[in-house]
Amino acid sequence: MLTFLALTSVALLGIVPEQSQAIVIYTGWERHALVGSDIRLSCSFFSWRWTSEDVTFSWTYRPDGSRDAISIFHYTGGAAYLDNKGPFRDRLEFVGNPGRRDGSILLKSLELSDNGTFTCDAKNPPDIVGRPSSVRLLVFEKVPIQAGVITGAIIGVVLGLLVLIVVIYYLMRFLVARRVFSLSVSKHGKKKKEGSQQRQGPVPPADPSKIKV
Amino acid sequence: MLMLAAIVVLHITTIILLLVAAIDNAWWVNDSVSADLWGKWEFTNNVWHYTNLKDYPEDYLQAVQATSVLACVFTILALFVFVAQLFTLPKGMRFTFTGILQIIACLCIMTGASIYTAKLHVNESSGGYGHCYILAWISFVLTFILALTYFILRKKKE
């Protein structure tokens, strides 16, 4: 699992040894979802000990604005217990793999009242000291469109025009300067025009600021 | 020297005001709703929810979004060009390029704020314009003044 790889890499970076007996739990920070869709809330942990058979995962839910949290999921002794009385009855599914330290749950058919904070607490006996981690769920009716097609088009076209105008302006100045320079060369010597151009070699570009445009 | 500092400070203030107007959420404020160009906060069941803008004329809203972003971009560009022109412009010349960028920014924010006034919230009775809307108009005035300044100002001939 990707989460397990992430965990190992974080461990290699050096989780502070003085926490060697503490368990570290990882969930997301915030999740966004549409009304009616399903969302997977992931939870995994890092522990210096091997994954024990008595590993437990529990999820609690605290609605936005409420002070109480209710328990909605518990995995212990190899069996998962889902909410069958609360707001998530028949809408919860366990999709994690405790053997791989994954305690993720799947919430189906999200409603606007599901906005809130989900807290995952994992224990890996004898490693039980740790802080539960929380993920905030935000449910939208429609994913807030930050900017639409028209917005992007207007911005792109205007900025593109600006760049184009600046490039054309400097190009015109450069070309006019060159034309003035090559005209003065041809006035001095038509016969040796090619020769003089070759002798001059790399023509130094005329200084635009000195030329009246 | 003092004038230069004053102009730079005014320009930076304008940039900040434009950014706040574009980003902060208070273009239209109600007792329970606080809306801006990107989404709105609704206060239902004693909790603030962030939702998208429904029932808005989409194309006009997106035009306002685009013009306010462009106004910010052009005024920031104008500041950089002004600083560059301070060093590269020949003496006695006017800061035309800076002035042009600034007037474009002024036009953009004017267009955006006008469209917002004319096409959005026309029929709503409750609520009023929030501070971001006011800041947008104030920055229109400031960008206009700055653009005029850049068109009139000449680099000092030593």
PDB file of N, CA, C and O in Angstrom, chain A residues 148-176:
ATOM      1  N   GLY A 148     -13.978  29.323 -13.888  1.00  0.00           N
ATOM      2  CA  GLY A 148     -14.545  28.538 -14.968  1.00  0.00           C
ATOM      3  C   GLY A 148     -13.779  28.720 -16.262  1.00  0.00           C
ATOM      4  O   GLY A 148     -12.723  29.323 -16.322  1.00  0.00           O
ATOM      5  N   VAL A 149     -14.348  28.217 -17.295  1.00  0.00           N
ATOM      6  CA  VAL A 149     -13.705  28.268 -18.600  1.00  0.00           C
ATOM      7  C   VAL A 149     -13.582  29.703 -19.080  1.00  0.00           C
ATOM      8  O   VAL A 149     -12.544  30.120 -19.593  1.00  0.00           O
ATOM      9  N   ILE A 150     -14.654  30.474 -18.858  1.00  0.00           N
ATOM     10  CA  ILE A 150     -14.641  31.864 -19.340  1.00  0.00           C
ATOM     11  C   ILE A 150     -13.559  32.661 -18.627  1.00  0.00           C
ATOM     12  O   ILE A 150     -12.827  33.442 -19.246  1.00  0.00           O
ATOM     13  N   THR A 151     -13.460  32.443 -17.319  1.00  0.00           N
ATOM     14  CA  THR A 151     -12.422  33.146 -16.554  1.00  0.00           C
ATOM     15  C   THR A 151     -11.049  32.854 -17.121  1.00  0.00           C
ATOM     16  O   THR A 151     -10.265  33.759 -17.416  1.00  0.00           O
ATOM     17  N   GLY A 152     -10.755  31.557 -17.283  1.00  0.00           N
ATOM     18  CA  GLY A 152      -9.442  31.179 -17.792  1.00  0.00           C
ATOM     19  C   GLY A 152      -9.197  31.730 -19.179  1.00  0.00           C
ATOM     20  O   GLY A 152      -8.092  32.204 -19.484  1.00  0.00           O
ATOM     21  N   ALA A 153     -10.229  31.703 -19.998  1.00  0.00           N
ATOM     22  CA  ALA A 153     -10.067  32.187 -21.360  1.00  0.00           C
ATOM     23  C   ALA A 153      -9.748  33.673 -21.375  1.00  0.00           C
ATOM     24  O   ALA A 153      -8.830  34.114 -22.069  1.00  0.00           O
ATOM     25  N   ILE A 154     -10.499  34.448 -20.601  1.00  0.00           N
ATOM     26  CA  ILE A 154     -10.259  35.896 -20.594  1.00  0.00           C
ATOM     27  C   ILE A 154      -8.848  36.199 -20.115  1.00  0.00           C
ATOM     28  O   ILE A 154      -8.101  36.969 -20.738  1.00  0.00           O
ATOM     29  N   ILE A 155      -8.471  35.571 -19.000  1.00  0.00           N
ATOM     30  CA  ILE A 155      -7.137  35.843 -18.459  1.00  0.00           C
ATOM     31  C   ILE A 155      -6.071  35.443 -19.455  1.00  0.00           C
ATOM     32  O   ILE A 155      -5.122  36.189 -19.732  1.00  0.00           O
ATOM     33  N   GLY A 156      -6.215  34.247 -20.039  1.00  0.00           N
ATOM     34  CA  GLY A 156      -5.208  33.760 -20.980  1.00  0.00           C
ATOM     35  C   GLY A 156      -5.079  34.655 -22.196  1.00  0.00           C
ATOM     36  O   GLY A 156      -3.965  35.007 -22.604  1.00  0.00           O
ATOM     37  N   VAL A 157      -6.218  35.043 -22.741  1.00  0.00           N
ATOM     38  CA  VAL A 157      -6.174  35.863 -23.957  1.00  0.00           C
ATOM     39  C   VAL A 157      -5.532  37.213 -23.670  1.00  0.00           C
ATOM     40  O   VAL A 157      -4.659  37.668 -24.419  1.00  0.00           O
ATOM     41  N   VAL A 158      -5.922  37.843 -22.581  1.00  0.00           N
ATOM     42  CA  VAL A 158      -5.380  39.180 -22.311  1.00  0.00           C
ATOM     43  C   VAL A 158      -3.877  39.122 -22.045  1.00  0.00           C
ATOM     44  O   VAL A 158      -3.101  39.916 -22.597  1.00  0.00           O
ATOM     45  N   LEU A 159      -3.456  38.171 -21.225  1.00  0.00           N
ATOM     46  CA  LEU A 159      -2.027  38.086 -20.943  1.00  0.00           C
ATOM     47  C   LEU A 159      -1.243  37.709 -22.187  1.00  0.00           C
ATOM     48  O   LEU A 159      -0.143  38.216 -22.439  1.00  0.00           O
ATOM     49  N   GLY A 160      -1.831  36.803 -22.993  1.00  0.00           N
ATOM     50  CA  GLY A 160      -1.175  36.430 -24.242  1.00  0.00           C
ATOM     51  C   GLY A 160      -1.023  37.625 -25.165  1.00  0.00           C
ATOM     52  O   GLY A 160       0.037  37.831 -25.771  1.00  0.00           O
ATOM     53  N   LEU A 161      -2.074  38.431 -25.262  1.00  0.00           N
ATOM     54  CA  LEU A 161      -1.998  39.637 -26.098  1.00  0.00           C
ATOM     55  C   LEU A 161      -0.911  40.571 -25.597  1.00  0.00           C
ATOM     56  O   LEU A 161      -0.166  41.159 -26.376  1.00  0.00           O
ATOM     57  N   LEU A 162      -0.834  40.701 -24.267  1.00  0.00           N
ATOM     58  CA  LEU A 162       0.189  41.590 -23.704  1.00  0.00           C
ATOM     59  C   LEU A 162       1.584  41.123 -24.099  1.00  0.00           C
ATOM     60  O   LEU A 162       2.405  41.917 -24.583  1.00  0.00           O
ATOM     61  N   VAL A 163       1.834  39.832 -23.920  1.00  0.00           N
ATOM     62  CA  VAL A 163       3.148  39.288 -24.272  1.00  0.00           C
ATOM     63  C   VAL A 163       3.417  39.495 -25.758  1.00  0.00           C
ATOM     64  O   VAL A 163       4.500  39.916 -26.163  1.00  0.00           O
ATOM     65  N   LEU A 164       2.388  39.228 -26.562  1.00  0.00           N
ATOM     66  CA  LEU A 164       2.536  39.373 -28.013  1.00  0.00           C
ATOM     67  C   LEU A 164       2.868  40.804 -28.385  1.00  0.00           C
ATOM     68  O   LEU A 164       3.762  41.069 -29.202  1.00  0.00           O
ATOM     69  N   ILE A 165       2.155  41.750 -27.781  1.00  0.00           N
ATOM     70  CA  ILE A 165       2.375  43.159 -28.122  1.00  0.00           C
ATOM     71  C   ILE A 165       3.794  43.579 -27.733  1.00  0.00           C
ATOM     72  O   ILE A 165       4.483  44.261 -28.500  1.00  0.00           O
ATOM     73  N   VAL A 166       4.240  43.161 -26.568  1.00  0.00           N
ATOM     74  CA  VAL A 166       5.590  43.539 -26.131  1.00  0.00           C
ATOM     75  C   VAL A 166       6.633  42.954 -27.065  1.00  0.00           C
ATOM     76  O   VAL A 166       7.572  43.625 -27.499  1.00  0.00           O
ATOM     77  N   VAL A 167       6.428  41.670 -27.446  1.00  0.00           N
ATOM     78  CA  VAL A 167       7.397  41.023 -28.336  1.00  0.00           C
ATOM     79  C   VAL A 167       7.418  41.721 -29.694  1.00  0.00           C
ATOM     80  O   VAL A 167       8.484  42.012 -30.241  1.00  0.00           O
ATOM     81  N   ILE A 168       6.229  42.001 -30.222  1.00  0.00           N
ATOM     82  CA  ILE A 168       6.159  42.666 -31.524  1.00  0.00           C
ATOM     83  C   ILE A 168       6.801  44.042 -31.451  1.00  0.00           C
ATOM     84  O   ILE A 168       7.536  44.445 -32.357  1.00  0.00           O
ATOM     85  N   TYR A 169       6.567  44.756 -30.364  1.00  0.00           N
ATOM     86  CA  TYR A 169       7.137  46.087 -30.221  1.00  0.00           C
ATOM     87  C   TYR A 169       8.660  46.046 -30.282  1.00  0.00           C
ATOM     88  O   TYR A 169       9.293  46.777 -31.039  1.00  0.00           O
ATOM     89  N   TYR A 170       9.245  45.154 -29.482  1.00  0.00           N
ATOM     90  CA  TYR A 170      10.705  45.102 -29.486  1.00  0.00           C
ATOM     91  C   TYR A 170      11.245  44.564 -30.800  1.00  0.00           C
ATOM     92  O   TYR A 170      12.300  44.961 -31.283  1.00  0.00           O
ATOM     93  N   LEU A 171      10.496  43.666 -31.435  1.00  0.00           N
ATOM     94  CA  LEU A 171      10.906  43.131 -32.730  1.00  0.00           C
ATOM     95  C   LEU A 171      10.918  44.238 -33.781  1.00  0.00           C
ATOM     96  O   LEU A 171      11.862  44.361 -34.574  1.00  0.00           O
ATOM     97  N   MET A 172       9.869  45.060 -33.775  1.00  0.00           N
ATOM     98  CA  MET A 172       9.792  46.159 -34.738  1.00  0.00           C
ATOM     99  C   MET A 172      10.955  47.121 -34.548  1.00  0.00           C
ATOM    100  O   MET A 172      11.561  47.573 -35.516  1.00  0.00           O
ATOM    101  N   ARG A 173      11.244  47.427 -33.278  1.00  0.00           N
ATOM    102  CA  ARG A 173      12.353  48.342 -33.023  1.00  0.00           C
ATOM    103  C   ARG A 173      13.662  47.767 -33.534  1.00  0.00           C
ATOM    104  O   ARG A 173      14.473  48.436 -34.145  1.00  0.00           O
ATOM    105  N   PHE A 174      13.841  46.469 -33.305  1.00  0.00           N
ATOM    106  CA  PHE A 174      15.078  45.817 -33.745  1.00  0.00           C
ATOM    107  C   PHE A 174      15.163  45.809 -35.259  1.00  0.00           C
ATOM    108  O   PHE A 174      16.205  46.099 -35.843  1.00  0.00           O
ATOM    109  N   LEU A 175      14.042  45.495 -35.930  1.00  0.00           N
ATOM    110  CA  LEU A 175      14.050  45.424 -37.392  1.00  0.00           C
ATOM    111  C   LEU A 175      14.282  46.798 -38.008  1.00  0.00           C
ATOM    112  O   LEU A 175      15.016  46.938 -38.975  1.00  0.00           O
ATOM    113  N   VAL A 176      13.633  47.803 -37.446  1.00  0.00           N
ATOM    114  CA  VAL A 176      13.814  49.160 -37.978  1.00  0.00           C
ATOM    115  C   VAL A 176      15.275  49.575 -37.827  1.00  0.00           C
ATOM    116  O   VAL A 176      15.880  50.155 -38.728  1.00  0.00           O
TER     117      VAL A 176
END
